[in-house]
Amino acid sequence: RVDDRAQMLYWSGHLLDEIERLPLSRPQTSNRGEMHWVQSERGLWAMTRWDDGYYIFGLDLAAILIDLKGDARTQVPLNAELQMFLLGPGEAFPESYLDDRVLMPWLSDWSVVAVIRDPQAMAREQSRNRLQRILIIAFAIMVMVVGAIFSTRLISRELDVARMKTDFAANVSHELRSPITQIRLKAESLLFGLADTPEELDAHYQVILRESERLSRLVDNVLDYSAIDRGSKQYVLRPGDLADTVHRAVDNIQTSYEVREMDVEVNVPFDLPVVHHDADAITQCLINLISNAAKYSSATGSRWIGVLGRVVEGGVEIAVSDRGIGIAADDIKRIFEPFYRSRDANARRQKGTGIGLTITRYIMDAHGGSISVQSRPGKGSTFTLRFPLQPPGQ
Ligand code: ADP
């Protein structure tokens, strides 16, 4: 590039003006002639007298720097300050020179040498650059990893919801078909006189009763869930006797086939404070909780269900406890989600649709209250409904 530069600058009139202004003050002599040179802001200027006249050389510092920068070995930062030297015949190269070029083929004993002005600053700059590059790469990798994790989670969540909806449709169809079939079979048996003894007749009536109860509870829940999902479900909250509502709900569910075998211990004082509530909706919550307690106790053989009412700070709590199969910690986080059913094999053996607790939570939200659960697998569960003393919005 020295040659090109020299070609370009040679005969270039305005550069001669610049040369004239420079203090060309360092004459050096070699066996081939005399060389004057100086370093300016822009580069290195050199002038020599040769056989047929004067030759001027200009070396562009920025161009040389870019040239060096392209050389992976030297890795000079673009803003490094370079110093150029013209070394004459026999002169020693500076210790930490970066690169050197012969000035002109016919001036082979003259070299241009580039030296970094402050090598330590350059080393610092280089390590800063390296660190910057590492940080940028690490950040890019982190963004990619986080993105990948996030989208995998999103996709698996979506797939989960889609699978749960399919399960729900299958469960509802099954839950509808099985009681209808049973009811029809038993009704036909009665109609055609296939049951003879009073015990047989009684067993047939029992099945019809049990299955129609299950059917009507399922239909209530599905209709309620679809109204909630559409956003059209409304509750009418009136100041009322919560203890009375709870006792009535327990009496109601206790006669059902599912809970009849269970021993429901009710401990709800009749002097609970007045609570704004929708009695039908709260009855539905309690029926869901108590029938779940019965359903998920059958595998353990426990027949106990506890219903406890008490006043707590700022509210009233109604808790439904059982000594059934309990709920794994992973499932506890999700059982209130629509259609979610525990993965536990014992729980799976019980029929269900996974919307009972979703509806219960929705109803409690509408009351300005909450539902919480405490459970230990194999030991049992307690679901607690909490009502505020002040009606919601006041
Ligand atoms: P379903 O009982 O129809 O499956 P729910 O919404 O009522 O739906 O309950 C969701 C899940 O929570 C159930 O599938 C079950 O795994 C778990 N669960 C609810 N109540 C109990 C309980 N008392 N004991 C153990 N598991 C329960």
Short mmCIF file of C-alpha atoms and ligand atoms in Angstrom, two decimals:
data_model
loop_
_atom_site.label_atom_id
_atom_site.label_comp_id
_atom_site.label_asym_id
_atom_site.label_seq_id
_atom_site.Cartn_x
_atom_site.Cartn_y
_atom_site.Cartn_z
CA ARG A 1 0.00 0.00 0.00
CA VAL A 2 3.01 2.24 0.46
CA ASP A 3 3.56 2.14 -3.30
CA ASP A 4 -0.07 3.04 -4.02
CA ARG A 5 0.00 5.90 -1.60
CA ALA A 6 3.23 7.17 -3.10
CA GLN A 7 1.77 6.93 -6.60
CA MET A 8 -1.29 8.77 -5.52
CA LEU A 9 0.48 11.58 -3.79
CA TYR A 10 3.25 12.04 -6.28
CA TRP A 11 2.71 15.18 -8.34
CA SER A 12 -0.27 16.09 -6.27
CA GLY A 13 0.02 19.88 -6.17
CA HIS A 14 -1.97 20.69 -3.02
CA LEU A 15 -0.01 18.17 -1.00
CA LEU A 16 3.14 20.01 -1.84
CA ASP A 17 1.65 23.02 -0.02
CA GLU A 18 1.10 20.87 3.02
CA ILE A 19 4.62 19.55 2.84
CA GLU A 20 5.92 23.07 2.71
CA ARG A 21 4.19 23.92 5.95
CA LEU A 22 5.63 20.90 7.76
CA PRO A 23 8.89 21.33 9.60
CA LEU A 24 10.87 18.67 7.77
CA SER A 25 13.53 18.76 10.34
CA ARG A 26 15.02 15.32 10.60
CA PRO A 27 17.35 14.71 7.71
CA GLN A 28 18.87 11.29 7.64
CA THR A 29 21.37 10.06 5.17
CA SER A 30 21.93 6.68 3.67
CA ASN A 31 24.30 5.51 1.05
CA ARG A 32 21.47 6.06 -1.41
CA GLY A 33 20.47 9.56 -0.58
CA GLU A 34 19.00 11.90 2.00
CA MET A 35 15.54 11.48 3.54
CA HIS A 36 13.53 14.16 5.38
CA TRP A 37 10.44 13.05 7.30
CA VAL A 38 7.95 14.21 9.84
CA GLN A 39 4.87 12.86 11.45
CA SER A 40 1.72 14.94 11.22
CA GLU A 41 -1.77 14.40 12.59
CA ARG A 42 -2.80 12.62 9.48
CA GLY A 43 0.19 10.52 8.71
CA LEU A 44 3.84 10.33 7.94
CA TRP A 45 5.41 12.53 5.33
CA ALA A 46 8.79 11.81 3.80
CA MET A 47 10.81 13.50 1.11
CA THR A 48 13.92 12.34 -0.63
CA ARG A 49 16.06 13.52 -3.48
CA TRP A 50 16.75 10.85 -6.03
CA ASP A 51 18.66 10.81 -9.29
CA ASP A 52 16.05 12.68 -11.32
CA GLY A 53 14.45 14.90 -8.70
CA TYR A 54 12.51 15.07 -5.40
CA TYR A 55 10.07 12.37 -4.28
CA ILE A 56 7.47 12.89 -1.60
CA PHE A 57 5.71 10.08 0.24
CA GLY A 58 2.62 10.42 2.35
CA LEU A 59 1.49 7.56 4.55
CA ASP A 60 -2.13 7.72 5.66
CA LEU A 61 -2.31 6.68 9.32
CA ALA A 62 -6.03 5.78 9.24
CA ALA A 63 -5.58 3.64 6.13
CA ILE A 64 -2.67 1.79 7.70
CA LEU A 65 -4.63 1.28 10.86
CA ILE A 66 -7.56 -0.26 8.95
CA ASP A 67 -5.05 -2.41 7.10
CA LEU A 68 -3.59 -3.63 10.39
CA LYS A 69 -7.04 -4.10 11.84
CA GLY A 70 -7.83 -6.55 9.05
CA ASP A 71 -4.91 -8.63 10.18
CA ALA A 72 -6.35 -10.99 12.76
CA ARG A 73 -2.97 -11.54 14.32
CA THR A 74 -2.45 -7.94 15.39
CA GLN A 75 -6.10 -7.13 16.34
CA VAL A 76 -5.47 -3.42 16.73
CA PRO A 77 -8.46 -1.52 18.13
CA LEU A 78 -9.68 1.08 15.62
CA ASN A 79 -9.15 3.97 17.98
CA ALA A 80 -5.61 2.93 19.04
CA GLU A 81 -3.09 5.65 18.62
CA LEU A 82 -0.36 4.68 16.22
CA GLN A 83 3.04 6.16 15.80
CA MET A 84 4.84 5.83 12.51
CA PHE A 85 8.60 5.80 12.11
CA LEU A 86 10.77 5.93 9.12
CA LEU A 87 13.79 3.80 9.77
CA GLY A 88 16.88 4.41 7.78
CA PRO A 89 19.69 2.04 6.89
CA GLY A 90 21.04 0.14 9.89
CA GLU A 91 18.58 1.65 12.37
CA ALA A 92 17.19 -0.81 14.97
CA PHE A 93 13.42 -1.55 14.98
CA PRO A 94 11.60 -0.39 18.12
CA GLU A 95 10.89 -3.23 20.54
CA SER A 96 7.13 -3.51 20.19
CA TYR A 97 6.57 -2.61 16.56
CA LEU A 98 3.35 -3.78 15.00
CA ASP A 99 4.21 -3.97 11.37
CA ASP A 100 6.71 -2.73 8.86
CA ARG A 101 6.83 -2.02 5.15
CA VAL A 102 9.61 -1.22 2.78
CA LEU A 103 9.12 2.40 1.73
CA MET A 104 9.69 1.83 -1.97
CA PRO A 105 11.17 -1.14 -3.83
CA TRP A 106 14.02 1.06 -5.01
CA LEU A 107 14.62 2.37 -1.48
CA SER A 108 14.89 -1.03 0.14
CA ASP A 109 17.00 0.14 3.07
CA TRP A 110 14.19 2.48 4.24
CA SER A 111 11.25 0.99 6.15
CA VAL A 112 8.08 2.39 7.61
CA VAL A 113 7.36 0.99 11.05
CA ALA A 114 4.07 1.24 12.95
CA VAL A 115 4.21 1.27 16.72
CA ILE A 116 1.36 1.55 19.19
CA ARG A 117 1.84 4.75 21.18
CA ASP A 118 0.58 3.26 24.44
CA PRO A 119 0.76 -0.57 24.39
CA GLN A 120 -0.72 -0.90 27.88
CA ALA A 121 -3.73 1.18 26.98
CA MET A 122 -4.15 -0.99 23.90
CA ALA A 123 -3.99 -4.18 25.98
CA ARG A 124 -6.62 -2.73 28.29
CA GLU A 125 -8.78 -1.76 25.33
CA GLN A 126 -8.38 -5.22 23.83
CA SER A 127 -9.42 -7.00 27.01
CA ARG A 128 -12.35 -4.56 27.35
CA ASN A 129 -13.40 -5.37 23.79
CA ARG A 130 -13.05 -9.09 24.45
CA LEU A 131 -15.19 -8.79 27.59
CA GLN A 132 -17.77 -6.79 25.68
CA ARG A 133 -17.93 -9.45 22.99
CA ILE A 134 -18.25 -12.23 25.57
CA LEU A 135 -21.04 -10.31 27.35
CA ILE A 136 -22.89 -9.70 24.09
CA ILE A 137 -22.60 -13.38 23.12
CA ALA A 138 -23.63 -14.50 26.62
CA PHE A 139 -26.61 -12.13 26.53
CA ALA A 140 -27.64 -13.38 23.08
CA ILE A 141 -27.40 -17.00 24.26
CA MET A 142 -29.39 -16.14 27.39
CA VAL A 143 -32.13 -14.45 25.34
CA MET A 144 -32.30 -17.50 23.08
CA VAL A 145 -32.42 -19.95 25.99
CA VAL A 146 -35.08 -17.94 27.85
CA GLY A 147 -37.09 -17.63 24.61
CA ALA A 148 -36.82 -21.36 23.98
CA ILE A 149 -37.88 -22.22 27.55
CA PHE A 150 -40.73 -19.73 27.46
CA SER A 151 -42.11 -20.94 24.14
CA THR A 152 -41.75 -24.60 25.14
CA ARG A 153 -43.70 -23.87 28.32
CA LEU A 154 -46.35 -21.96 26.40
CA ILE A 155 -46.74 -24.74 23.87
CA SER A 156 -46.86 -27.50 26.46
CA ARG A 157 -49.40 -25.47 28.47
CA GLU A 158 -51.56 -25.01 25.37
CA LEU A 159 -51.29 -28.73 24.59
CA ASP A 160 -52.20 -29.49 28.19
CA VAL A 161 -55.31 -27.30 28.03
CA ALA A 162 -56.30 -28.84 24.68
CA ARG A 163 -55.84 -32.34 26.13
CA MET A 164 -57.80 -31.43 29.27
CA LYS A 165 -60.67 -30.10 27.12
CA THR A 166 -60.74 -33.33 25.12
CA ASP A 167 -60.70 -35.34 28.38
CA PHE A 168 -63.51 -33.13 29.68
CA ALA A 169 -65.71 -33.79 26.64
CA ALA A 170 -65.00 -37.53 26.95
CA ASN A 171 -65.66 -37.48 30.72
CA VAL A 172 -68.92 -35.55 30.38
CA SER A 173 -70.17 -37.92 27.64
CA HIS A 174 -69.23 -40.88 29.78
CA GLU A 175 -70.74 -39.35 32.91
CA LEU A 176 -73.98 -38.72 31.03
CA ARG A 177 -74.15 -42.06 29.31
CA SER A 178 -73.42 -44.26 32.30
CA PRO A 179 -76.23 -43.01 34.63
CA ILE A 180 -78.72 -42.86 31.75
CA THR A 181 -77.94 -46.48 30.83
CA GLN A 182 -78.23 -47.58 34.46
CA ILE A 183 -81.51 -45.74 34.98
CA ARG A 184 -82.97 -47.20 31.78
CA LEU A 185 -81.88 -50.74 32.65
CA LYS A 186 -83.31 -50.58 36.15
CA ALA A 187 -86.53 -48.94 34.98
CA GLU A 188 -86.97 -51.65 32.31
CA SER A 189 -86.35 -54.38 34.91
CA LEU A 190 -89.03 -52.88 37.12
CA LEU A 191 -91.44 -52.44 34.21
CA PHE A 192 -91.06 -56.02 33.00
CA GLY A 193 -91.27 -57.42 36.54
CA LEU A 194 -87.72 -58.80 36.55
CA ALA A 195 -87.24 -57.87 40.21
CA ASP A 196 -89.16 -60.16 42.52
CA THR A 197 -88.13 -59.71 46.11
CA PRO A 198 -88.57 -56.47 48.08
CA GLU A 199 -84.72 -56.33 48.42
CA GLU A 200 -84.30 -56.52 44.66
CA LEU A 201 -86.92 -53.84 44.13
CA ASP A 202 -85.22 -51.67 46.74
CA ALA A 203 -81.79 -52.12 45.08
CA HIS A 204 -83.26 -51.06 41.71
CA TYR A 205 -84.88 -47.95 43.17
CA GLN A 206 -81.62 -47.10 44.94
CA VAL A 207 -79.67 -47.23 41.68
CA ILE A 208 -82.23 -45.07 39.90
CA LEU A 209 -82.08 -42.53 42.73
CA ARG A 210 -78.28 -42.52 42.94
CA GLU A 211 -77.77 -42.19 39.21
CA SER A 212 -80.34 -39.45 38.79
CA GLU A 213 -78.70 -37.50 41.63
CA ARG A 214 -75.35 -37.83 39.89
CA LEU A 215 -76.90 -36.80 36.62
CA SER A 216 -78.54 -33.69 38.00
CA ARG A 217 -75.34 -32.62 39.82
CA LEU A 218 -73.35 -33.06 36.64
CA VAL A 219 -75.86 -31.10 34.57
CA ASP A 220 -75.92 -28.31 37.20
CA ASN A 221 -72.13 -28.06 37.15
CA VAL A 222 -71.80 -28.15 33.35
CA LEU A 223 -74.52 -25.51 32.88
CA ASP A 224 -72.97 -23.34 35.58
CA TYR A 225 -69.51 -23.67 34.14
CA SER A 226 -70.68 -22.71 30.66
CA ALA A 227 -72.51 -19.66 32.12
CA ILE A 228 -69.35 -18.69 34.04
CA ASP A 229 -67.26 -19.19 30.91
CA ARG A 230 -69.61 -16.96 28.90
CA GLY A 231 -69.48 -14.38 31.72
CA SER A 232 -73.25 -14.50 32.13
CA LYS A 233 -73.40 -16.06 35.58
CA GLN A 234 -74.67 -13.69 38.26
CA TYR A 235 -75.13 -14.23 41.97
CA VAL A 236 -77.51 -12.45 44.27
CA LEU A 237 -75.81 -11.71 47.58
CA ARG A 238 -78.16 -11.11 50.48
CA PRO A 239 -77.35 -10.68 54.16
CA GLY A 240 -78.14 -14.07 55.63
CA ASP A 241 -77.52 -16.77 58.15
CA LEU A 242 -74.52 -18.67 56.79
CA ALA A 243 -74.79 -21.37 59.49
CA ASP A 244 -78.33 -22.10 58.35
CA THR A 245 -77.19 -22.36 54.71
CA VAL A 246 -74.39 -24.77 55.68
CA HIS A 247 -76.65 -26.98 57.81
CA ARG A 248 -79.26 -27.16 55.05
CA ALA A 249 -76.60 -28.00 52.43
CA VAL A 250 -75.20 -30.78 54.63
CA ASP A 251 -78.71 -32.20 55.25
CA ASN A 252 -79.35 -32.04 51.53
CA ILE A 253 -76.16 -33.85 50.43
CA GLN A 254 -76.21 -36.29 53.33
CA THR A 255 -79.31 -38.00 51.97
CA SER A 256 -77.57 -38.48 48.62
CA TYR A 257 -76.44 -41.94 47.75
CA GLU A 258 -72.81 -40.90 47.53
CA VAL A 259 -72.55 -39.38 51.00
CA ARG A 260 -75.15 -41.49 52.81
CA GLU A 261 -72.52 -44.04 53.85
CA MET A 262 -70.28 -41.31 55.25
CA ASP A 263 -70.21 -39.98 58.76
CA VAL A 264 -70.46 -36.19 58.38
CA GLU A 265 -69.50 -34.38 61.57
CA VAL A 266 -70.87 -30.85 61.48
CA ASN A 267 -69.46 -28.30 63.86
CA VAL A 268 -70.87 -24.99 62.71
CA PRO A 269 -72.16 -22.68 65.50
CA PHE A 270 -75.58 -21.21 64.83
CA ASP A 271 -74.52 -17.77 66.05
CA LEU A 272 -72.13 -17.03 63.18
CA PRO A 273 -72.23 -13.35 62.13
CA VAL A 274 -74.46 -12.35 59.22
CA VAL A 275 -72.68 -12.82 55.90
CA HIS A 276 -73.78 -11.57 52.49
CA HIS A 277 -74.17 -14.66 50.34
CA ASP A 278 -76.10 -16.39 47.60
CA ALA A 279 -77.52 -19.40 49.47
CA ASP A 280 -78.03 -21.55 46.33
CA ALA A 281 -74.49 -20.90 45.11
CA ILE A 282 -72.93 -21.62 48.52
CA THR A 283 -75.01 -24.80 48.76
CA GLN A 284 -73.54 -25.81 45.42
CA CYS A 285 -69.98 -25.11 46.72
CA LEU A 286 -70.58 -27.26 49.81
CA ILE A 287 -72.17 -30.06 47.79
CA ASN A 288 -69.12 -30.05 45.49
CA LEU A 289 -66.70 -30.13 48.44
CA ILE A 290 -68.58 -32.74 50.47
CA SER A 291 -69.18 -35.05 47.51
CA ASN A 292 -65.47 -34.72 46.60
CA ALA A 293 -64.56 -35.58 50.21
CA ALA A 294 -66.70 -38.72 49.97
CA LYS A 295 -65.49 -39.61 46.47
CA TYR A 296 -61.79 -39.27 47.24
CA SER A 297 -62.06 -41.11 50.60
CA SER A 298 -63.34 -44.38 49.21
CA ALA A 299 -59.84 -45.67 48.39
CA THR A 300 -58.66 -45.21 52.00
CA GLY A 301 -61.78 -46.69 53.59
CA SER A 302 -62.26 -43.61 55.77
CA ARG A 303 -65.88 -42.65 56.36
CA TRP A 304 -65.29 -39.39 58.19
CA ILE A 305 -66.03 -35.93 56.79
CA GLY A 306 -65.75 -32.86 59.00
CA VAL A 307 -67.56 -29.56 58.39
CA LEU A 308 -66.28 -26.79 60.65
CA GLY A 309 -67.45 -23.19 60.90
CA ARG A 310 -65.63 -20.45 62.80
CA VAL A 311 -65.19 -16.74 63.05
CA VAL A 312 -61.77 -15.45 62.06
CA GLU A 313 -60.37 -11.94 61.87
CA GLY A 314 -62.50 -9.96 59.43
CA GLY A 315 -64.50 -12.95 58.27
CA VAL A 316 -66.01 -16.38 58.63
CA GLU A 317 -64.50 -19.68 57.54
CA ILE A 318 -66.24 -22.91 56.60
CA ALA A 319 -63.87 -25.87 56.25
CA VAL A 320 -64.62 -29.29 54.77
CA SER A 321 -62.10 -31.98 55.79
CA ASP A 322 -61.63 -35.61 54.93
CA ARG A 323 -59.15 -38.41 55.64
CA GLY A 324 -59.04 -39.52 52.03
CA ILE A 325 -56.26 -39.95 49.48
CA GLY A 326 -55.03 -36.35 49.77
CA ILE A 327 -53.53 -34.28 46.96
CA ALA A 328 -49.92 -34.16 45.74
CA ALA A 329 -48.18 -30.76 45.98
CA ASP A 330 -47.90 -30.49 42.18
CA ASP A 331 -51.64 -31.04 41.79
CA ILE A 332 -52.60 -28.58 44.53
CA LYS A 333 -51.33 -25.74 42.34
CA ARG A 334 -53.65 -26.74 39.51
CA ILE A 335 -56.85 -28.34 40.86
CA PHE A 336 -58.78 -25.06 40.60
CA GLU A 337 -58.00 -24.76 36.88
CA PRO A 338 -60.87 -25.66 34.54
CA PHE A 339 -60.94 -29.37 33.55
CA TYR A 340 -57.86 -30.22 35.63
CA ARG A 341 -57.94 -33.67 37.25
CA SER A 342 -55.17 -35.06 39.38
CA ARG A 343 -52.72 -37.49 37.77
CA ASP A 344 -52.95 -39.76 40.83
CA ALA A 345 -54.24 -43.21 39.85
CA ASN A 346 -56.55 -43.45 42.90
CA ALA A 347 -58.08 -40.07 42.07
CA ARG A 348 -58.42 -41.06 38.41
CA ARG A 349 -60.45 -44.12 39.37
CA GLN A 350 -63.21 -41.77 40.53
CA LYS A 351 -65.51 -40.30 37.93
CA GLY A 352 -65.28 -36.57 37.46
CA THR A 353 -65.06 -33.70 35.02
CA GLY A 354 -62.59 -31.34 36.71
CA ILE A 355 -64.92 -28.31 36.90
CA GLY A 356 -66.37 -28.60 40.43
CA LEU A 357 -63.53 -26.72 42.13
CA THR A 358 -63.32 -24.16 39.30
CA ILE A 359 -66.98 -23.29 39.87
CA THR A 360 -66.47 -23.21 43.65
CA ARG A 361 -63.57 -20.82 43.34
CA TYR A 362 -65.53 -18.61 40.95
CA ILE A 363 -68.45 -18.45 43.39
CA MET A 364 -66.13 -17.55 46.27
CA ASP A 365 -64.48 -14.81 44.17
CA ALA A 366 -67.94 -13.40 43.45
CA HIS A 367 -68.50 -13.28 47.24
CA GLY A 368 -65.27 -11.34 47.74
CA GLY A 369 -63.95 -14.41 49.55
CA SER A 370 -61.58 -17.22 48.72
CA ILE A 371 -61.04 -20.96 48.76
CA SER A 372 -57.84 -22.56 49.96
CA VAL A 373 -56.67 -26.12 50.43
CA GLN A 374 -54.37 -27.93 52.77
CA SER A 375 -53.60 -31.53 52.04
CA ARG A 376 -51.17 -34.36 52.66
CA PRO A 377 -51.12 -37.29 50.26
CA GLY A 378 -52.46 -40.39 51.99
CA LYS A 379 -53.63 -38.38 55.01
CA GLY A 380 -56.50 -36.24 53.78
CA SER A 381 -57.51 -32.76 52.71
CA THR A 382 -59.17 -29.65 54.07
CA PHE A 383 -60.84 -27.14 51.75
CA THR A 384 -61.58 -23.81 53.45
CA LEU A 385 -64.11 -21.26 52.21
CA ARG A 386 -63.48 -17.79 53.57
CA PHE A 387 -66.20 -15.12 53.60
CA PRO A 388 -65.56 -11.44 54.38
CA LEU A 389 -67.77 -9.78 56.95
CA GLN A 390 -68.18 -6.78 54.67
CA PRO A 391 -70.01 -7.55 51.41
CA PRO A 392 -67.78 -7.12 48.31
CA GLY A 393 -67.50 -3.57 47.02
CA GLN A 394 -68.14 -1.94 50.41
P1 ADP B 1 -63.57 -33.70 39.68
O1 ADP B 1 -63.72 -34.18 41.09
O2 ADP B 1 -64.82 -33.75 38.89
O3 ADP B 1 -62.41 -34.33 38.97
P2 ADP B 1 -63.00 -31.10 40.86
O4 ADP B 1 -62.82 -29.77 40.20
O5 ADP B 1 -64.07 -31.22 41.89
O6 ADP B 1 -63.20 -32.14 39.69
O7 ADP B 1 -61.62 -31.51 41.51
C1 ADP B 1 -60.43 -31.41 40.75
C2 ADP B 1 -59.41 -32.43 41.22
O8 ADP B 1 -59.00 -32.12 42.55
C3 ADP B 1 -59.97 -33.85 41.30
O9 ADP B 1 -59.84 -34.50 40.05
C4 ADP B 1 -59.10 -34.47 42.39
O10 ADP B 1 -57.91 -34.95 41.81
C5 ADP B 1 -58.76 -33.31 43.29
N1 ADP B 1 -59.60 -33.28 44.52
C6 ADP B 1 -60.65 -32.48 44.77
N2 ADP B 1 -61.13 -32.69 46.01
C7 ADP B 1 -60.36 -33.64 46.58
C8 ADP B 1 -60.33 -34.29 47.85
N3 ADP B 1 -61.21 -34.00 48.80
N4 ADP B 1 -59.36 -35.22 48.07
C9 ADP B 1 -58.45 -35.51 47.11
N5 ADP B 1 -58.42 -34.94 45.89
C10 ADP B 1 -59.37 -34.01 45.61
#
